[in-house]
CSV table of C-alpha atoms and ligand atoms in Angstrom, one decimal:
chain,number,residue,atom,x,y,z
K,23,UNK,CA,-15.1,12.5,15.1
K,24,UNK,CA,-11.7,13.9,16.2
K,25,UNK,CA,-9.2,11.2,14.8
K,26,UNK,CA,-5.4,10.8,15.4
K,27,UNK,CA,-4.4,9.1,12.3
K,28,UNK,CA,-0.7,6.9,12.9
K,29,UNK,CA,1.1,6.0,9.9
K,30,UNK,CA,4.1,5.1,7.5
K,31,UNK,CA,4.9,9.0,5.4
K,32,UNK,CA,7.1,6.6,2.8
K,33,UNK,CA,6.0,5.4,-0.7
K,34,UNK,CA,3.9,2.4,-0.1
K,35,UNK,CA,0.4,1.6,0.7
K,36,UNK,CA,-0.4,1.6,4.0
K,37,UNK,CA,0.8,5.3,4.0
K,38,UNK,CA,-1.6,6.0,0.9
K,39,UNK,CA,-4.6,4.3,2.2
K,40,UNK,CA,-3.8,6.0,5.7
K,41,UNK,CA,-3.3,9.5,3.8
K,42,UNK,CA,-6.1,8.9,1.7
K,43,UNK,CA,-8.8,7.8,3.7
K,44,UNK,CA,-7.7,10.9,6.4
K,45,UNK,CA,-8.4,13.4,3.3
K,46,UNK,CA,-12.0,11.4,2.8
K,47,UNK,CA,-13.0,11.6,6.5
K,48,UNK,CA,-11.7,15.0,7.0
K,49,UNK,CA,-13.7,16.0,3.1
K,50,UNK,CA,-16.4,14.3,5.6
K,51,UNK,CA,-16.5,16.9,8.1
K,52,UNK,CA,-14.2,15.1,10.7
K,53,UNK,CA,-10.9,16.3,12.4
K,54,UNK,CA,-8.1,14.4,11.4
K,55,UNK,CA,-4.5,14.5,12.9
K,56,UNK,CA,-1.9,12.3,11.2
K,57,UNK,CA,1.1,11.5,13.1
K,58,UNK,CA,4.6,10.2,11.5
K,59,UNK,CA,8.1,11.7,11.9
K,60,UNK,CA,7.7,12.4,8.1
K,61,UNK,CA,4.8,14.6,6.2
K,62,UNK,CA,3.2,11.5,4.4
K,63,UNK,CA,3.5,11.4,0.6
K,64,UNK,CA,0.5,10.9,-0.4
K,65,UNK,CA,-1.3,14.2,1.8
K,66,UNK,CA,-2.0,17.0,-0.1
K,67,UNK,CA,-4.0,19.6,-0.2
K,68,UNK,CA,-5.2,21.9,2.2
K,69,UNK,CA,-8.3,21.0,4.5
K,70,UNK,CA,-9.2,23.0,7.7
K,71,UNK,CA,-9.7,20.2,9.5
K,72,UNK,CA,-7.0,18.5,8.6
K,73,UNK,CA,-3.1,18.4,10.5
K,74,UNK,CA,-0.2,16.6,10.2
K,75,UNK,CA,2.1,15.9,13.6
K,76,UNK,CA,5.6,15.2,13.2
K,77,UNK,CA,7.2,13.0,15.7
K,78,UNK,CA,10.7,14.5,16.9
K,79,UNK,CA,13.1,11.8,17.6
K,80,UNK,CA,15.4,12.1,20.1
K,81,UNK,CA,19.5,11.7,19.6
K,82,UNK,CA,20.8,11.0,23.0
K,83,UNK,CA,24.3,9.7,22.4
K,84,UNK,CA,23.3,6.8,24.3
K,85,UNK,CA,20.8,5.6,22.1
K,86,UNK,CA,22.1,3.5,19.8
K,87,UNK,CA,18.6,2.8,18.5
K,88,UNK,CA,16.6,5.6,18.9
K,89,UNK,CA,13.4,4.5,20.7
K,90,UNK,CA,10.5,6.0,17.9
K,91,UNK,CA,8.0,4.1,19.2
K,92,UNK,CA,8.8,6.2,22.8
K,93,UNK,CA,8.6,9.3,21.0
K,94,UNK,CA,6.0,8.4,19.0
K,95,UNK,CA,3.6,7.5,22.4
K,96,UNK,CA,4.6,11.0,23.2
K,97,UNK,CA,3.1,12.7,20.6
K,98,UNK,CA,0.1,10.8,20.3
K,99,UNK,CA,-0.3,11.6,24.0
K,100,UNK,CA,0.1,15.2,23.0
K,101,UNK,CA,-2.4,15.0,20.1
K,102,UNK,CA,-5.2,13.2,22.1
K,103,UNK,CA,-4.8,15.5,24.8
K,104,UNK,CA,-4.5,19.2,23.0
K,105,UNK,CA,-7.2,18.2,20.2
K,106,UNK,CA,-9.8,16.1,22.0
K,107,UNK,CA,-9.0,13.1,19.7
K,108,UNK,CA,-10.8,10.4,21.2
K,109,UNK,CA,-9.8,7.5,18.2
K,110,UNK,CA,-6.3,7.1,17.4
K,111,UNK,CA,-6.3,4.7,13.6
K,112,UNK,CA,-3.1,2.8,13.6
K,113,UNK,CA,-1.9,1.9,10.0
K,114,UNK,CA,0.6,-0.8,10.4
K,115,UNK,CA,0.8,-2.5,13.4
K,116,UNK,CA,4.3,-2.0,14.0
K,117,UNK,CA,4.7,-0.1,16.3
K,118,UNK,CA,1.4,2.3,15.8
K,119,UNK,CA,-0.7,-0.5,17.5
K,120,UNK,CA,1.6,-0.7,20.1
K,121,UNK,CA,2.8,2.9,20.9
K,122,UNK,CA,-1.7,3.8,21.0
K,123,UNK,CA,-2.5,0.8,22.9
K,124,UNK,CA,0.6,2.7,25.7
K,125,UNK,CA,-1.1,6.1,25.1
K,126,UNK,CA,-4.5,5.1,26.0
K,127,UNK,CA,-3.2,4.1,29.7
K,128,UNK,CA,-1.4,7.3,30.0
K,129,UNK,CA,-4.2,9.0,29.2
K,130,UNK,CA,-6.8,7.0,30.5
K,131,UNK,CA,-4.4,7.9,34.2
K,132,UNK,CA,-5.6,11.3,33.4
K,133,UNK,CA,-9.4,10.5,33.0
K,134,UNK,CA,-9.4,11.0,29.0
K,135,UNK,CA,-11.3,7.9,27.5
K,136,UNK,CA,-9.8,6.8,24.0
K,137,UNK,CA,-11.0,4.1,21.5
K,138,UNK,CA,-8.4,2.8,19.3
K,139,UNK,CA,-8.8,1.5,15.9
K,140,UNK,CA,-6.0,-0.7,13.8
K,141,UNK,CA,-5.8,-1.6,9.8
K,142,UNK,CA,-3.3,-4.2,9.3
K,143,UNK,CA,-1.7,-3.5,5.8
K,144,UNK,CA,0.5,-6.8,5.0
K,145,UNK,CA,3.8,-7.7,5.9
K,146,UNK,CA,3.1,-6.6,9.6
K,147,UNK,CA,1.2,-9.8,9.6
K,148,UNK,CA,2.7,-11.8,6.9
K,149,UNK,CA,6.4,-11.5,7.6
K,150,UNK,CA,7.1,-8.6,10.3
K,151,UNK,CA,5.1,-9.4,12.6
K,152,UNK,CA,5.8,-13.0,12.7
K,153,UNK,CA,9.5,-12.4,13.6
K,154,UNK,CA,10.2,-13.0,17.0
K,155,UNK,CA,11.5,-9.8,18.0
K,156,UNK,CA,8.3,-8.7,17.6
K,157,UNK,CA,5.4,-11.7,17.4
K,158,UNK,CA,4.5,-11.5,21.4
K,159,UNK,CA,3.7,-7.6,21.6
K,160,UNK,CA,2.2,-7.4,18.2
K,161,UNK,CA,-0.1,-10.2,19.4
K,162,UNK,CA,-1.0,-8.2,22.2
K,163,UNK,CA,-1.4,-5.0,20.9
K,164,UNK,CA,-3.3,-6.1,17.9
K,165,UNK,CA,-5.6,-8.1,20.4
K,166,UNK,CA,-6.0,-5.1,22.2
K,167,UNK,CA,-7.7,-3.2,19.5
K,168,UNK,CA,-11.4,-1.9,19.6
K,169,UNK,CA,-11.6,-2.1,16.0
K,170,UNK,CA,-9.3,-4.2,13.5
K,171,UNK,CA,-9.3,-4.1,9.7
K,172,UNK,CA,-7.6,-5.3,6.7
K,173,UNK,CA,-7.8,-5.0,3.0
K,174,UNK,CA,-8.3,-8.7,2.4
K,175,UNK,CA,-10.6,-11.2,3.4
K,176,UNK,CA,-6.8,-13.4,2.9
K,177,UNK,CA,-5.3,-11.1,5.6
K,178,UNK,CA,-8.4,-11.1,7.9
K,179,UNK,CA,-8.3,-15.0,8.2
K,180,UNK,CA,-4.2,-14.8,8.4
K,181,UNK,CA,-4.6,-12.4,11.2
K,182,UNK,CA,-6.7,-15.2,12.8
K,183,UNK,CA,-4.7,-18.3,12.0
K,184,UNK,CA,-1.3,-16.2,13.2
K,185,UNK,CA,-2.7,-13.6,15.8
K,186,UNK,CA,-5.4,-15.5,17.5
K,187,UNK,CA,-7.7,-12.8,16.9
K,188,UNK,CA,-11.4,-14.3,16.8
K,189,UNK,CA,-12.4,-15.3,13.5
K,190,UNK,CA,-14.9,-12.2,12.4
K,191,UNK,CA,-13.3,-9.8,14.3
K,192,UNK,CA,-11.0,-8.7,11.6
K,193,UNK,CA,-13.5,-6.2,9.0
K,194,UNK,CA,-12.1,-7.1,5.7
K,195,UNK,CA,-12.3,-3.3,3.7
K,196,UNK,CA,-10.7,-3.2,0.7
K,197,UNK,CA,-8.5,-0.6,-0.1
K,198,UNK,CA,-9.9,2.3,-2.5
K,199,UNK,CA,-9.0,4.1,-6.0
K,200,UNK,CA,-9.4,7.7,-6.9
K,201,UNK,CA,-10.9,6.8,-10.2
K,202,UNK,CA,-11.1,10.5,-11.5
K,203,UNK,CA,-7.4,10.8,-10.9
K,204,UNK,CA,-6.5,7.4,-11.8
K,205,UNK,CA,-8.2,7.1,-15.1
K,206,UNK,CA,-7.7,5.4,-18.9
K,207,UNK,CA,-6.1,8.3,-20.7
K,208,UNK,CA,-4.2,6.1,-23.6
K,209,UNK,CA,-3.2,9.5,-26.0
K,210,UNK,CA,-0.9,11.2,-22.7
K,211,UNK,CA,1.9,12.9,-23.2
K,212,UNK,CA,4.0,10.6,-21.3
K,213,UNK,CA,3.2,7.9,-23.4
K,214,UNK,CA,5.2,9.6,-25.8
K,215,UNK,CA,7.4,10.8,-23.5
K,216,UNK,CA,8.4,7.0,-22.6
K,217,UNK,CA,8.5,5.2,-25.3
K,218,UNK,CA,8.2,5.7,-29.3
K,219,UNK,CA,5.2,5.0,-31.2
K,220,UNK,CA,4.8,1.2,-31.0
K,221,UNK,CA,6.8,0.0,-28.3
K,222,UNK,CA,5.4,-1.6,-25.2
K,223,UNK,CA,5.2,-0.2,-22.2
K,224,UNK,CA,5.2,-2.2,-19.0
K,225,UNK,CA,5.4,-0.5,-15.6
K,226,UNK,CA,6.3,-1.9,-11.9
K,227,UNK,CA,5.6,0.5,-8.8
K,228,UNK,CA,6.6,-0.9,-6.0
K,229,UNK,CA,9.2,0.1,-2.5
K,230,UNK,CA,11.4,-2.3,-4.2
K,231,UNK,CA,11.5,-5.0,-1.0
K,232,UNK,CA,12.1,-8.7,-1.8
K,233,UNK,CA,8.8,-9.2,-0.8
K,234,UNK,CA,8.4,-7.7,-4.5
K,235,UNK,CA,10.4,-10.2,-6.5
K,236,UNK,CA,11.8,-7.7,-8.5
K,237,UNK,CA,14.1,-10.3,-10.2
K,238,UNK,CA,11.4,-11.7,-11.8
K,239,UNK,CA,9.7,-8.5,-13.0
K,240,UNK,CA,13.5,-8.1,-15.0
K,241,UNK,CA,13.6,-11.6,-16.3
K,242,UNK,CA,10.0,-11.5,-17.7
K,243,UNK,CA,10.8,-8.6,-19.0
K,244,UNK,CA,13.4,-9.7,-20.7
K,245,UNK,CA,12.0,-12.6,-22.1
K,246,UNK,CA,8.9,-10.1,-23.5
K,247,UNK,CA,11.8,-7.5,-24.9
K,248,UNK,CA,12.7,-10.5,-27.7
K,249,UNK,CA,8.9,-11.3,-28.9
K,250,UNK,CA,8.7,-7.1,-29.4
K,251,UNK,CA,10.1,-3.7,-28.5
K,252,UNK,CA,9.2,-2.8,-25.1
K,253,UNK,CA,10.6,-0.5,-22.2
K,254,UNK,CA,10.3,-1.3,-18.7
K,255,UNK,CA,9.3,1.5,-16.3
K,256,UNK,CA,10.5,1.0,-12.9
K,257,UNK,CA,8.5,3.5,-10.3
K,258,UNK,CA,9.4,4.0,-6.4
K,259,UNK,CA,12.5,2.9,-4.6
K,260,UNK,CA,13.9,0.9,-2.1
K,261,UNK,CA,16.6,-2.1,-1.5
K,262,UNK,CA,15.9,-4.4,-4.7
K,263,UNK,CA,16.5,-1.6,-7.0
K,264,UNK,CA,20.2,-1.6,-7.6
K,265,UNK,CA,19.8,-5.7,-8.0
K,266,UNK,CA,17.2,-4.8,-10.7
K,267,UNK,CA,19.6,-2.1,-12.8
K,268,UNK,CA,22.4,-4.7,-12.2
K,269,UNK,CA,20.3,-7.9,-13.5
K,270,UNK,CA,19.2,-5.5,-16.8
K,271,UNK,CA,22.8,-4.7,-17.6
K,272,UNK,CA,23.9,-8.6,-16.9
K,273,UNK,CA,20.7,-9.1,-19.1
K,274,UNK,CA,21.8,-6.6,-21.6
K,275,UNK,CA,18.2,-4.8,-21.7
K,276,UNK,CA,19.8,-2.2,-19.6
K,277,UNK,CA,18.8,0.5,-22.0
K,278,UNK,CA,15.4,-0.8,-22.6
K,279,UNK,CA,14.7,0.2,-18.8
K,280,UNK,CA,13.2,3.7,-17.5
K,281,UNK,CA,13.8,4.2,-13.9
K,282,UNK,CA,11.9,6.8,-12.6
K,283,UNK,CA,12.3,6.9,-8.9
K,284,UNK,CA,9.4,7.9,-6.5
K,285,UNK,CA,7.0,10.1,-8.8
K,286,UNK,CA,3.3,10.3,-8.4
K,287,UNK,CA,1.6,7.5,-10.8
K,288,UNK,CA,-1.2,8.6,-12.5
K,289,UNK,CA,0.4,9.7,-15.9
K,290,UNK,CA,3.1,7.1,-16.2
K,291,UNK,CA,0.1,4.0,-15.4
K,292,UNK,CA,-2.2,5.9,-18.2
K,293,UNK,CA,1.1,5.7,-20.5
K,294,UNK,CA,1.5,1.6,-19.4
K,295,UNK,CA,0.2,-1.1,-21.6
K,296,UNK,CA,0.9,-4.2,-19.1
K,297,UNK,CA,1.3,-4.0,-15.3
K,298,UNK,CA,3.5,-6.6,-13.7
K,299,UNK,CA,3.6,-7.3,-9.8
K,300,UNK,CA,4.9,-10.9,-9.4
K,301,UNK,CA,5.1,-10.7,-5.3
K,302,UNK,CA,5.7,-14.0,-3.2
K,303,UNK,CA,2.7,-12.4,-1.3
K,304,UNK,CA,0.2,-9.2,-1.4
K,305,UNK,CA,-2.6,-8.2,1.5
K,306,UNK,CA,-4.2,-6.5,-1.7
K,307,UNK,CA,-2.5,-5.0,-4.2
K,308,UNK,CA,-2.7,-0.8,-3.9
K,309,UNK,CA,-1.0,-0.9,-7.1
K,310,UNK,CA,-2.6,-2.9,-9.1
K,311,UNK,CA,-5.8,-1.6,-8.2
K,312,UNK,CA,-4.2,1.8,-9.2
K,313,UNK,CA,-3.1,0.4,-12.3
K,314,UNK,CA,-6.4,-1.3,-13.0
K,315,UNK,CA,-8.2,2.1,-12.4
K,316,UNK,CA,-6.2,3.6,-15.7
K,317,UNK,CA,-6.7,0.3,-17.6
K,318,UNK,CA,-4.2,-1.7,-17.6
K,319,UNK,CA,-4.4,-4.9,-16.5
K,320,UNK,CA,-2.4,-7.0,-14.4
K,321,UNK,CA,0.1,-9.5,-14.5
K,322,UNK,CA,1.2,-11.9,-11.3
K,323,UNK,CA,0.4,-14.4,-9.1
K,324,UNK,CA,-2.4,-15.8,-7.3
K,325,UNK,CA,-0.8,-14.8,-4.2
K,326,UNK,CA,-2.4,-13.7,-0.9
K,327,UNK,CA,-5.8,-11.2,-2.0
K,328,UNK,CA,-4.6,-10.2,-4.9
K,329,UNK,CA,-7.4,-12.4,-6.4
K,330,UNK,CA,-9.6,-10.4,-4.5
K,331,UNK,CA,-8.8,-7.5,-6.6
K,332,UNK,CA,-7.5,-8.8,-10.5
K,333,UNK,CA,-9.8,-11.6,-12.0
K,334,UNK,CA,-7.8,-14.3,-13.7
K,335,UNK,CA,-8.3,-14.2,-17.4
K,336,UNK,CA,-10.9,-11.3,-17.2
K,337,UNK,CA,-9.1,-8.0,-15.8
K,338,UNK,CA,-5.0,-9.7,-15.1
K,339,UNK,CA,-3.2,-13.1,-15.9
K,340,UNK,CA,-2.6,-14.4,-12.5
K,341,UNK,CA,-0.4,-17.3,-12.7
K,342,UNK,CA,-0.6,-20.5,-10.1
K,343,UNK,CA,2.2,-20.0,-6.9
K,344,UNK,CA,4.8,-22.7,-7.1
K,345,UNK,CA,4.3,-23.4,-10.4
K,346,UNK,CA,6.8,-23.2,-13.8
K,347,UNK,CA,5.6,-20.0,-15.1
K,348,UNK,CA,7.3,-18.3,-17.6
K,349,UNK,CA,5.7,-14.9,-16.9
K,350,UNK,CA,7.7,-12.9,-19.4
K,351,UNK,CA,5.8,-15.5,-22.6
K,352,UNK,CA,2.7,-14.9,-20.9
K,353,UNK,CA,2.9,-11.0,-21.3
K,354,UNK,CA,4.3,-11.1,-25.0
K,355,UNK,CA,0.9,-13.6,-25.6
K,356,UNK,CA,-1.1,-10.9,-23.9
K,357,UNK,CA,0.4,-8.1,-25.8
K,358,UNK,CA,0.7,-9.6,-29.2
K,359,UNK,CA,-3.0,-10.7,-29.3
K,360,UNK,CA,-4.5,-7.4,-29.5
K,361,UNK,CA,-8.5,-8.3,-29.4
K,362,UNK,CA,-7.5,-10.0,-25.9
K,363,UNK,CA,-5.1,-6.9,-24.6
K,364,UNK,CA,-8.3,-4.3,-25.9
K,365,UNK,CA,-11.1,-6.6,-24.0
K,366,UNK,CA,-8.8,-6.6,-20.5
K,367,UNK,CA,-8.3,-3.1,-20.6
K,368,UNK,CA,-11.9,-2.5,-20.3
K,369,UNK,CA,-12.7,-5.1,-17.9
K,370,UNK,CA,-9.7,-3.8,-15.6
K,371,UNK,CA,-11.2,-0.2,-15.6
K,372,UNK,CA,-14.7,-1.7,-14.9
K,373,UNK,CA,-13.4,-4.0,-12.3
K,374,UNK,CA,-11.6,-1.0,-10.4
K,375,UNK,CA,-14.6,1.2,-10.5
K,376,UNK,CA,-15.9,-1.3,-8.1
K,377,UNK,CA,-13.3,0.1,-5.6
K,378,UNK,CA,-14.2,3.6,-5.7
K,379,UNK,CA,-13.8,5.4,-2.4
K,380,UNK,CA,-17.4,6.5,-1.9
K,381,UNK,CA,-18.7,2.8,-1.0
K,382,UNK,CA,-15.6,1.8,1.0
K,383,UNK,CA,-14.7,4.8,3.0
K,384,UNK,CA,-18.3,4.7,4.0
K,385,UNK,CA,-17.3,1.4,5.9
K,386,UNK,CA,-14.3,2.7,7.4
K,387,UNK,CA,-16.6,5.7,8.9
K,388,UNK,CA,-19.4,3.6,10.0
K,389,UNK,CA,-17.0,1.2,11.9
K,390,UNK,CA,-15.3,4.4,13.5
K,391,UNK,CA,-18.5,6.4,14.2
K,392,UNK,CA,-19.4,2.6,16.0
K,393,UNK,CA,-16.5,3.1,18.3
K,394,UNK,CA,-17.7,6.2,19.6
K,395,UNK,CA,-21.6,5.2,20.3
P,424,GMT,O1,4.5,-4.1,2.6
P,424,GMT,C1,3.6,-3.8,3.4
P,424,GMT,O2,2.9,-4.6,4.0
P,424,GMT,C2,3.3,-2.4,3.7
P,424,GMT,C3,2.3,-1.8,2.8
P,424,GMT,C4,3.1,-0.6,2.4
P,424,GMT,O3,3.1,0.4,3.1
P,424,GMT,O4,3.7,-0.7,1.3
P,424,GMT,O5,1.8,-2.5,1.7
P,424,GMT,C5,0.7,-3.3,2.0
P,424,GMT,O6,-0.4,-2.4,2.2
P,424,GMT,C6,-1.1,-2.0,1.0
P,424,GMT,C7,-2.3,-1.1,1.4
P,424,GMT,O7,-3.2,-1.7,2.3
P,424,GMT,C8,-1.6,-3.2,0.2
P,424,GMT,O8,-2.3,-2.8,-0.9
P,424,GMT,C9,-0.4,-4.0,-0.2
P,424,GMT,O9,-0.8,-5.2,-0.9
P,424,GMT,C10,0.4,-4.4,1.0
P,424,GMT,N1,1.7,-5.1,0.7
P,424,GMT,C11,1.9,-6.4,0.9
P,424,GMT,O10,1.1,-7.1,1.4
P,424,GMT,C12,3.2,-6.9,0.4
C-alpha cells in the first residue's frame, strides 16, 4: 500500500498512534508519507519507505487566519499525485478528514482514484467536534469516510450517538504499546535521579488541556505528600501548566514538584510508582497504557474507555465520575499498603502486554489492505 498518513506532529496521542502505527506499516513493507506542517515527535528512525511532508503555510497579510486546512489540501494533493498514494489516514478529524475528503475530488477531476481512511482520537468527537463552528462539516466529512476507527468501543458508539455514523461502522482498535521500550525497569537511574531513596514517585504526562484536570492531579497530590514523602513529576506541556506550578506554590508543595517539560517517557514512567490521569473524559488513555506497560498502575476515573484499558481494583483505582472522591487518600492507601501496590504492578504490566502492537496493527492493515480490494 502507498499511504498518506495526516496528522497532529505535537505531544499527544493521536500524533503517537499516527507516528507509530506509520513506522509499523512502513517496518511492513508499505510506503508511508506523513503529512503535518511539523516533523511529528514521535517519528524516528530512518526507514526507506518511509517520508515525512511538511505543509508550508502561507502568510498573505490578508490572512488573518491562515487557511492550514487550504494548504494542507494542497499537499496532500501533491503527495497522492507524485507518490501514487492511493489511501490518505486521517488522524483527528479536524481538519485531516476534511482537507482528504476535498483532495479526493481534485484528484478524482484528474482520474486518480483515492480511498480515504479516518481514526477519530477523542476530543474531535467529544468536545471539538461538537462545537458549532465546526459540528456540520465534521459530520460530513467523517460520514464521508471509507473506513472510520477509534480506540474505544466508548468513542465508537459516541461517534454514532453524535455523528450519525451507522452503528458498526466505527472499528473500535485500541491504541498500542511498545512493550520492549516501555518496560518495568524499577532499579533506573532516573529513579534516583528524581527522587531519594524512599520517596514516592507519582508522574502525570499529559498536553496539559483542561480536558486533563490538572487541578486535581495537584490537589491529590497534595493530600498524598502529608501521608508520606512524595514528588510529583509533571511531563509534557500546554495551557494548564502555569495553573498547576501556581496551585503547588498556593499549596506550598511547590518544591515537592519536578517539571520536566516534553521529554520522551520511557525512563521517567519506569522511575514512577503511581500514575494519575484524573480527565473529565479519555477516548483511551495512550498514557496510561504507556504507563501500564512499565508497571505502574493507574489512578483516575471511570471516564470515557479508559475502563477499556485499566481494570478497577486489578491494574488502576478508577474512581466513580460525579462522585466525592478524595483521589489524593486513595493513592496514599495504595502506596502505603505495599502487598496491594507489588500485586498491581504486575497485573498492570500483564494487562498492557495485551496491547502490544503485533495484534492491533494487524487490524489497522487488514482494514486498509480492505480498502484497496
Ligand atoms: O485530546 C485529544 O483528543 C487528542 C489526542 C491527542 O492528540 O492528545 O488524544 C486522544 O487520543 C489518544 C490516542 O488515540 C487517546 O489515547 C487519548 O485518550 C485521547 N485523549 C482524549 O480523549 C482526551
Amino acid at each position: 500500500m502507498k499511504i498518506a498518513t495526516l496528522c497532529y506532529p505535537t505531544y499527544g496521542g493521536s500524533g503517537a498512534v499516527a507516528s507509530e502505527l506509520a513506522m509499523h506499516l512502513a517496518d511492513r513493507g508499505h510506503e508511508l508519507h506523513v503529512v503535518s506542517y511539523e516533523h511529528p515527535f514521535r517519528l524516528d528512525g530512518f526507514r526507506p519507505n518511509l517520508s515525512f511532508h511538511a505543509v508550508t503555510i502561507g502568510d498573505y497579510p490578508l490572512f488573518r487566519y491562515p487557511p492550514y486546512t487550504l494548504n494542507l489540501t494542497n499537499k496532500i494533493i501533491e503527495v497522492c499525485e507524485e507518490f501514487g498514494c492511493t489511501i490518505v489516514h486521517s488522524h483527528y478529524a479536524i481538519p485531516h478528514a476534511v482537507a482528504a475528503l476535498l483532495a479526493r475530488d481534485v484528484l478524482a477531476e484528474r482520474g486518480i482514484r483515492i480511498k480515504l481512511a479516518c481514526t477519530l482520537h477523542g476530543t474531535d468527537i467529544t468536545l471539538v467536534g461538537r462545537e458549532r463552528g465546526y459540528f456540520e462539516l465534521t459530520r460530513h466529512a467523517i460520514n464521508k469516510q471509507d473506513l472510520i476507527t477509534a480506540p474505544s468501543r466508548w468513542l465508537a458508539e459516541a461517534t454514532d450517538r453524535d455523528f450519525g455514523t451507522t452503528p458498526g461502522r466505527v472499528a473500535a482498535i485500541p491504541n498500542f504499546v511498545d512493550l520492549q521500550r516501555f518496560t518495568p525497569n524499577r532499579d533506573c537511574a532516573s529513579r534516583r535521579q528524581l527522587a531519594p531513596k524512599g520517596t514516592a514517585i507519582v508522574t502525570h504526562i499529559s498536553n496539559f488541556r483542561p480536558v486533563k484536570r490538572i487541578e486535581q492531579v495537584v490537589s491529590a497530590f497534595a493530600v498524598l505528600r502529608r501521608r508520606m514523602p512524595a514528588v510529583l513529576v509533571l511531563v509534557g506541556d500546554g495551557p494548564d501548566l502555569p495553573k498547576a506550578e501556581q496551585q503547588a506554590r498556593d499549596l506550598g508543595i511547590r518544591d515537592d514538584l519536578r517539571i520536566l517539560g516534553q521529554q520522551r517517557p520511557e525512563a521517567i514512567l519506569q522511575a514512577s510508582d503511581l500514575f494519575l490521569l484524573p480527565s473529565i473524559s479519555e477516548s483511551f488513555g495512550l498514557a496510561a497504557l504507556e504507563a501500564m506497560a512499565c508497571g505502574v498502575p493507574v489512578l483516575g476515573y471511570h471516564a470515557g474507555g479508559l475502563p477499556e484499558v485499566v481494570e478497577d481494583g486489578i491494574s488502576g483505582v478508577l474512581c466513580p465520575t460525579g462522585e466525592d472522591v478524595c483521589l489524593g487518600s486513595l493513592a496514599a492507601n495504595l502506596l502505603l499498603d505495599r502487598e496491594r501496590h507489588a500485586a498491581m504492578r504486575l497485573a498492570a504490566r500483564a494487562r498492557a502486554e495485551q496491547f502490544g502492537p503485533g495484534p492491533i496493527v494487524d487490524s489497522y492493515e487488514r482494514l486498509l489492505l480492505d480498502l484497496e480490494a
